[in-house]
Amino acid sequence: MAVFACARCGAVLTAPVSQVALPVHAHQRYRHELLPALMEPGTYAVDPEPFGPPWRLWSGIGAEEAEERGVFAPVDALSCGEPGAVVVAPGDVRGTVLIPERCGGYCIGPDGRDGPNLACARCGLPAATRIDDCSSWQAVWLAPNAVRRLPADEPAPRTDDTDDWDDWDDWDVLPGEWEATPPVEPSGAWSPRWEAAVGAALAHLLAASAGGPVAVPGGLAADTFGRALGALLPPGPSARQAAPAGPGLPACGPAADIALVPRHPRTGRVWQPSGAVDTVPLAADVWACLAFRQVRPPVPATRGLPDGVLRDDPPPPHPWEPFRPDSGVFLATLARLPAVRRPWLRGIYDRVRDHPYERPF
């Protein structure tokens, strides 16, 4: 556990928090809706990339400088802020005040365009950026050059050294803080977390495909990946097989060429299968549902139920539209994969970038 304090006066600015992996949807822009908090209470994550203004347009950067920063395809602009911003839930922030003149936003709240908009209440140092505009996940990003990480008095529940995949053998009963995220919300809309996670995984899956067709198992995997793979890759009888693999699952087997594997929710480490297969990382809360989701019976069952049969009461929500991966997350991920320099994959990148709302997005 740790707290973050003002680098100038030492005032504590957060509640005790423990580190987790940066969520894949951290920078997602989702429609015109109010979104909940990005981080769970009592947690923080670190973004290794530069965050916030100033920004430089692609025309002023160039391909060579962009590649030095790990970006291999054109983007609108790149942040030239400090790397290492720390993100926490808004409810875990202490001892700060808003800077009114820095609270510009797109619609109904600040979106961080003006730089740090929260100052230390004791000394006035601009220390963090509060984001709560529509389309953005609510979060507070602590400026890395304005805060210091200090050990908290509370004991840490675990350390990153011991937080390994050995703890995740039984995914039928998930730890409470890492429950699987349902793919469909009660309203019938697809979960924005699923759209972001699949968008990021789709970029890795295309890179692993080598430009050939890829097939996924039926059911939820086909609902979320199948339409995009059919639209972006050529058809063919000799499709490579992609299937979930990870803790609690049997080995992919000789039929699977590509393994959809979880990324550890606390450490960010990607689970590695045995055998020579390509791996595609997927957010753990989405992977858990994809790997272990039970299929409901086609007819509601009554009275006594056999083992392994679910009572269909109430019925699970059904989506009211086809699944659409998040095009922004897809492009941001693909731009940072060296494989995007291959002509066929760069062609997909350019097509989606020019037409981000066409099928399957």
Coordinates of C-alpha atoms in Angstrom, one line a residue:
M1 CA 0.0 0.0 0.0
A2 CA 1.1 3.6 -0.7
V3 CA -0.1 7.1 -0.5
F4 CA 0.9 10.0 -2.8
A5 CA 2.0 13.3 -1.4
C6 CA 2.7 16.7 -2.8
A7 CA 6.3 17.0 -4.0
R8 CA 6.6 20.6 -2.7
C9 CA 5.0 20.6 0.8
G10 CA 4.5 16.9 1.6
A11 CA 0.8 17.1 2.1
V12 CA -0.9 13.7 1.6
L13 CA -3.1 13.8 -1.5
T14 CA -4.6 10.3 -1.6
A15 CA -6.0 7.6 0.5
P16 CA -3.9 4.4 0.9
V17 CA -3.9 2.6 -2.5
S18 CA -2.3 -0.5 -3.9
Q19 CA -0.9 -0.8 -7.5
V20 CA -2.7 -2.7 -10.2
A21 CA -2.3 -2.9 -14.0
L22 CA -3.4 0.0 -16.1
P23 CA -6.9 -0.8 -17.5
V24 CA -7.0 -1.3 -21.2
H25 CA -9.9 1.2 -21.4
A26 CA -8.0 3.9 -19.5
H27 CA -8.0 6.3 -22.5
Q28 CA -11.2 5.1 -24.2
R29 CA -13.6 7.6 -25.6
Y30 CA -17.1 6.1 -25.4
R31 CA -20.0 7.7 -27.2
H32 CA -21.8 10.5 -25.6
E33 CA -22.4 9.0 -22.2
L34 CA -21.4 9.5 -18.6
L35 CA -19.1 6.7 -17.5
P36 CA -18.2 5.5 -14.0
A37 CA -14.8 5.6 -12.3
L38 CA -11.9 4.1 -14.2
M39 CA -10.2 2.7 -11.0
E40 CA -11.6 0.6 -8.2
P41 CA -11.5 2.3 -4.8
G42 CA -8.1 1.7 -3.1
T43 CA -6.1 1.1 -6.3
Y44 CA -3.8 3.0 -8.6
A45 CA -2.1 2.4 -11.9
V46 CA 0.8 4.0 -13.7
D47 CA 0.7 5.0 -17.4
P48 CA 4.2 4.5 -18.8
E49 CA 3.5 6.8 -21.8
P50 CA 3.5 10.6 -21.8
F51 CA 0.2 12.0 -20.5
G52 CA -1.6 15.3 -21.2
P53 CA -0.5 18.5 -22.9
P54 CA 1.5 19.8 -24.6
W55 CA 0.6 17.9 -27.8
R56 CA 2.5 17.7 -31.1
L57 CA 0.7 17.0 -34.4
W58 CA 1.9 14.1 -36.5
S59 CA 3.0 16.5 -39.2
G60 CA 5.5 18.0 -36.7
I61 CA 6.8 14.7 -35.5
G62 CA 7.6 12.4 -38.4
A63 CA 7.9 8.7 -38.7
E64 CA 11.4 8.4 -37.4
E65 CA 10.8 10.3 -34.1
A66 CA 7.5 8.5 -33.6
E67 CA 9.1 5.1 -33.9
E68 CA 11.7 6.1 -31.3
R69 CA 8.6 6.6 -29.0
G70 CA 7.1 3.2 -30.0
V71 CA 4.5 4.5 -32.5
F72 CA 4.8 2.8 -35.9
A73 CA 1.8 4.3 -37.8
P74 CA 0.4 7.8 -38.2
V75 CA -1.7 9.2 -35.3
D76 CA -3.3 12.6 -35.0
A77 CA -1.0 13.8 -32.2
L78 CA 1.3 12.6 -29.5
S79 CA 1.4 13.8 -25.9
C80 CA 4.6 15.5 -24.9
G81 CA 3.7 15.5 -21.2
E82 CA 5.6 13.7 -18.5
P83 CA 5.5 9.8 -18.7
G84 CA 4.5 7.9 -15.5
A85 CA 1.2 9.6 -14.6
V86 CA -0.6 7.9 -11.7
V87 CA -4.3 7.3 -12.0
V88 CA -6.6 6.9 -9.0
A89 CA -10.4 6.9 -8.4
P90 CA -11.7 10.4 -7.7
G91 CA -13.0 9.2 -4.3
D92 CA -9.4 8.4 -3.2
V93 CA -8.1 12.0 -3.6
R94 CA -7.5 14.1 -0.6
G95 CA -6.4 17.7 0.1
T96 CA -6.9 19.2 -3.4
V97 CA -8.8 22.2 -4.8
L98 CA -10.0 22.9 -8.4
I99 CA -8.2 25.4 -10.5
P100 CA -11.2 27.0 -12.2
E101 CA -9.4 28.5 -15.2
R102 CA -8.1 25.0 -16.2
C103 CA -11.5 23.2 -16.2
G104 CA -12.2 23.3 -19.9
G105 CA -14.0 20.3 -21.4
Y106 CA -15.9 19.0 -24.4
C107 CA -19.4 18.9 -22.9
I108 CA -20.4 18.7 -19.2
G109 CA -17.1 18.5 -17.3
P110 CA -13.3 18.9 -17.5
D111 CA -11.5 16.6 -19.9
G112 CA -7.9 17.5 -19.1
R113 CA -7.2 19.7 -22.2
D114 CA -5.8 22.5 -20.0
G115 CA -3.3 20.4 -18.0
P116 CA -3.5 19.9 -14.3
N117 CA -6.7 21.3 -12.8
L118 CA -6.3 20.2 -9.2
A119 CA -3.9 21.9 -6.9
C120 CA -2.5 21.0 -3.5
A121 CA -4.8 22.7 -1.0
R122 CA -1.8 23.5 1.3
C123 CA 0.7 25.0 -1.1
G124 CA -1.1 25.5 -4.4
L125 CA 1.1 23.3 -6.5
P126 CA -0.8 22.0 -9.6
A127 CA -0.7 18.3 -8.9
A128 CA -3.4 16.4 -10.7
T129 CA -5.9 16.3 -13.6
R130 CA -9.5 15.5 -12.8
I131 CA -11.4 14.1 -15.8
D132 CA -15.2 13.7 -15.6
D133 CA -16.5 14.8 -19.0
C134 CA -18.9 12.7 -20.9
S135 CA -17.3 10.0 -23.1
S136 CA -14.4 9.6 -20.6
W137 CA -13.9 7.3 -17.6
Q138 CA -13.9 9.4 -14.4
A139 CA -10.4 9.5 -13.0
V140 CA -7.8 11.7 -11.3
W141 CA -4.3 11.6 -12.9
L142 CA -1.5 12.6 -10.6
A143 CA 1.3 14.5 -12.3
P144 CA 4.5 12.4 -11.9
N145 CA 6.7 15.5 -11.3
A146 CA 4.3 16.9 -8.7
V147 CA 3.8 13.9 -6.3
R148 CA 5.9 11.5 -4.3
R149 CA 5.0 7.9 -3.5
L150 CA 5.2 7.1 0.2
P151 CA 4.6 3.9 2.1
A152 CA 1.3 3.8 3.8
D153 CA 0.8 2.8 7.4
E154 CA -1.6 0.0 6.5
P155 CA 0.0 -3.3 5.6
A156 CA -0.1 -4.3 1.9
P157 CA -2.4 -7.3 1.3
R158 CA 0.1 -8.8 -1.2
T159 CA 3.2 -7.8 -3.1
D160 CA 3.8 -8.0 -6.8
D161 CA 6.5 -10.5 -6.2
T162 CA 4.1 -13.1 -5.0
D163 CA 1.1 -12.2 -7.1
D164 CA 1.5 -14.8 -9.7
W165 CA -0.6 -17.0 -11.9
D166 CA -0.4 -19.8 -9.3
D167 CA -3.1 -17.9 -7.5
W168 CA -5.5 -18.1 -10.4
D169 CA -5.9 -21.8 -10.9
D170 CA -9.6 -21.8 -10.1
W171 CA -11.5 -19.3 -12.2
D172 CA -14.9 -20.8 -11.4
V173 CA -14.7 -18.9 -8.1
L174 CA -13.0 -15.7 -8.8
P175 CA -11.6 -13.4 -6.1
G176 CA -14.2 -10.8 -5.4
E177 CA -12.1 -7.8 -6.6
W178 CA -11.5 -9.4 -10.0
E179 CA -14.9 -10.7 -11.0
A180 CA -15.6 -11.3 -14.6
T181 CA -17.3 -8.4 -16.4
P182 CA -20.5 -9.4 -18.1
P183 CA -20.5 -8.7 -21.8
V184 CA -24.0 -7.2 -21.9
E185 CA -25.3 -4.5 -19.6
P186 CA -28.8 -4.5 -18.2
S187 CA -30.0 -2.0 -20.8
G188 CA -29.0 -4.5 -23.6
A189 CA -26.0 -2.5 -24.7
W190 CA -22.6 -4.2 -25.0
S191 CA -20.3 -3.3 -22.2
P192 CA -17.8 -0.5 -23.1
R193 CA -15.1 -2.4 -21.2
W194 CA -15.7 -5.4 -23.6
E195 CA -15.6 -3.1 -26.6
A196 CA -12.2 -1.7 -25.4
A197 CA -10.7 -5.1 -24.4
V198 CA -11.7 -6.8 -27.7
G199 CA -10.5 -3.8 -29.7
A200 CA -7.1 -4.1 -28.2
A201 CA -7.0 -7.9 -28.5
L202 CA -8.2 -7.6 -32.1
A203 CA -5.1 -5.6 -33.0
H204 CA -2.8 -8.3 -31.6
L205 CA -4.9 -11.0 -33.2
L206 CA -4.5 -9.4 -36.7
A207 CA -0.8 -9.1 -36.2
A208 CA -0.7 -12.9 -35.3
S209 CA -2.8 -13.8 -38.3
A210 CA 0.0 -13.0 -40.8
G211 CA -2.8 -11.7 -43.1
G212 CA -4.6 -15.1 -43.4
P213 CA -8.1 -16.1 -42.2
V214 CA -8.6 -16.7 -38.5
A215 CA -11.5 -18.7 -36.9
V216 CA -12.7 -18.6 -33.3
P217 CA -15.0 -20.9 -31.4
G218 CA -18.8 -20.4 -31.6
G219 CA -20.7 -18.5 -28.9
L220 CA -19.4 -15.5 -27.2
A221 CA -16.0 -15.5 -29.0
A222 CA -17.8 -15.6 -32.3
D223 CA -20.2 -12.8 -31.3
T224 CA -17.3 -10.5 -30.2
F225 CA -14.4 -11.4 -32.6
G226 CA -16.0 -13.2 -35.5
R227 CA -17.7 -10.3 -37.2
A228 CA -14.5 -8.2 -37.1
L229 CA -12.3 -11.0 -38.3
G230 CA -14.6 -11.7 -41.2
A231 CA -14.6 -8.0 -42.2
L232 CA -10.9 -7.4 -41.9
L233 CA -9.3 -10.7 -43.0
P234 CA -9.8 -12.7 -46.2
P235 CA -12.0 -15.8 -46.1
G236 CA -10.5 -19.2 -46.7
P237 CA -10.7 -22.9 -45.8
S238 CA -7.3 -23.1 -44.1
A239 CA -8.1 -20.6 -41.3
R240 CA -5.8 -20.5 -38.3
Q241 CA -7.7 -21.4 -35.1
A242 CA -7.7 -19.0 -32.1
A243 CA -9.0 -20.2 -28.8
P244 CA -8.9 -19.1 -25.1
A245 CA -6.1 -20.6 -23.0
G246 CA -5.1 -19.9 -19.4
P247 CA -5.4 -20.8 -15.8
G248 CA -8.1 -23.5 -15.2
L249 CA -8.3 -24.4 -18.9
P250 CA -6.8 -27.4 -20.6
A251 CA -4.0 -26.8 -23.1
C252 CA -5.1 -25.4 -26.4
G253 CA -4.1 -28.6 -28.2
P254 CA -2.7 -29.1 -31.6
A255 CA -5.7 -27.6 -33.3
A256 CA -5.2 -24.1 -31.8
D257 CA -2.6 -21.9 -33.5
I258 CA -3.3 -18.7 -31.5
A259 CA -4.1 -18.5 -27.8
L260 CA -6.3 -15.8 -26.3
V261 CA -4.7 -15.5 -22.9
P262 CA -5.4 -13.3 -19.8
R263 CA -3.3 -10.3 -18.7
H264 CA -2.8 -10.4 -14.9
P265 CA -5.1 -7.8 -13.4
R266 CA -2.6 -6.8 -10.7
T267 CA 0.8 -7.1 -12.3
G268 CA -0.1 -6.8 -16.0
R269 CA 1.9 -10.0 -16.8
V270 CA 0.6 -12.0 -19.8
W271 CA -0.1 -15.7 -19.1
Q272 CA 2.2 -17.8 -21.3
P273 CA 1.0 -21.2 -22.6
S274 CA 3.2 -24.2 -23.1
G275 CA 4.0 -25.0 -26.7
A276 CA 4.7 -23.0 -29.8
V277 CA 1.6 -20.9 -30.3
D278 CA 1.1 -17.2 -30.8
T279 CA -0.5 -15.4 -27.8
V280 CA -3.0 -12.6 -27.8
P281 CA -3.4 -10.8 -24.5
L282 CA -6.9 -10.0 -23.2
A283 CA -8.1 -8.1 -20.1
A284 CA -8.5 -10.7 -17.3
D285 CA -12.1 -9.7 -16.4
V286 CA -13.1 -10.1 -20.0
W287 CA -11.1 -13.3 -20.6
A288 CA -12.6 -15.0 -17.5
C289 CA -16.1 -14.5 -18.9
L290 CA -15.0 -15.6 -22.4
A291 CA -13.3 -18.7 -21.1
F292 CA -15.8 -19.9 -18.5
R293 CA -19.1 -18.5 -19.5
Q294 CA -21.9 -21.1 -19.1
V295 CA -24.5 -21.4 -21.9
R296 CA -28.0 -21.1 -20.6
P297 CA -30.5 -23.8 -21.5
P298 CA -32.6 -23.1 -24.6
V299 CA -35.8 -23.8 -22.7
P300 CA -36.5 -22.5 -19.1
A301 CA -36.0 -25.3 -16.6
T302 CA -38.3 -25.8 -13.7
R303 CA -38.4 -27.9 -10.5
G304 CA -35.2 -29.9 -9.9
L305 CA -32.3 -29.1 -12.1
P306 CA -29.5 -31.5 -13.1
D307 CA -26.0 -30.6 -12.3
G308 CA -24.5 -28.1 -14.6
V309 CA -27.8 -26.6 -15.7
L310 CA -28.6 -23.0 -14.9
R311 CA -32.0 -21.7 -13.9
D312 CA -33.1 -19.2 -16.5
D313 CA -34.7 -16.8 -14.1
P314 CA -34.3 -14.0 -14.6
P315 CA -33.2 -14.4 -18.2
P316 CA -29.8 -12.9 -19.0
P317 CA -29.8 -9.6 -21.0
H318 CA -29.4 -9.9 -24.7
P319 CA -27.6 -7.3 -26.9
W320 CA -29.9 -5.2 -29.1
E321 CA -27.2 -4.7 -31.8
P322 CA -24.1 -6.6 -33.2
F323 CA -20.9 -6.2 -31.2
R324 CA -18.6 -3.4 -32.3
P325 CA -14.9 -3.3 -31.1
D326 CA -13.8 0.1 -30.0
S327 CA -12.1 1.6 -33.1
G328 CA -10.1 4.1 -31.0
V329 CA -8.6 1.5 -28.7
F330 CA -8.0 -0.8 -31.7
L331 CA -6.1 1.9 -33.6
A332 CA -4.1 3.1 -30.6
T333 CA -3.0 -0.5 -29.9
L334 CA -2.2 -1.4 -33.5
A335 CA -0.2 1.8 -34.0
R336 CA 2.1 0.6 -31.2
L337 CA 2.8 -2.8 -32.7
P338 CA 5.8 -3.0 -35.0
A339 CA 3.8 -5.5 -37.2
V340 CA 1.7 -2.6 -38.5
R341 CA 4.6 -1.7 -40.8
R342 CA 3.7 -4.7 -42.9
P343 CA 1.9 -3.4 -46.0
W344 CA -1.3 -5.6 -45.6
L345 CA -1.7 -4.6 -41.9
R346 CA -0.9 -1.0 -42.6
G347 CA -3.7 -1.1 -45.2
I348 CA -6.2 -2.3 -42.6
Y349 CA -4.9 0.4 -40.2
D350 CA -5.4 3.2 -42.8
R351 CA -8.8 1.9 -43.8
V352 CA -10.1 1.9 -40.2
R353 CA -8.5 5.2 -39.4
D354 CA -10.1 6.9 -42.5
H355 CA -13.5 5.2 -41.8
P356 CA -13.7 4.4 -38.1
Y357 CA -17.5 3.8 -38.1
E358 CA -17.7 1.4 -40.9
R359 CA -18.3 -2.4 -40.4
P360 CA -17.3 -3.9 -38.0
F361 CA -16.8 -0.8 -35.9

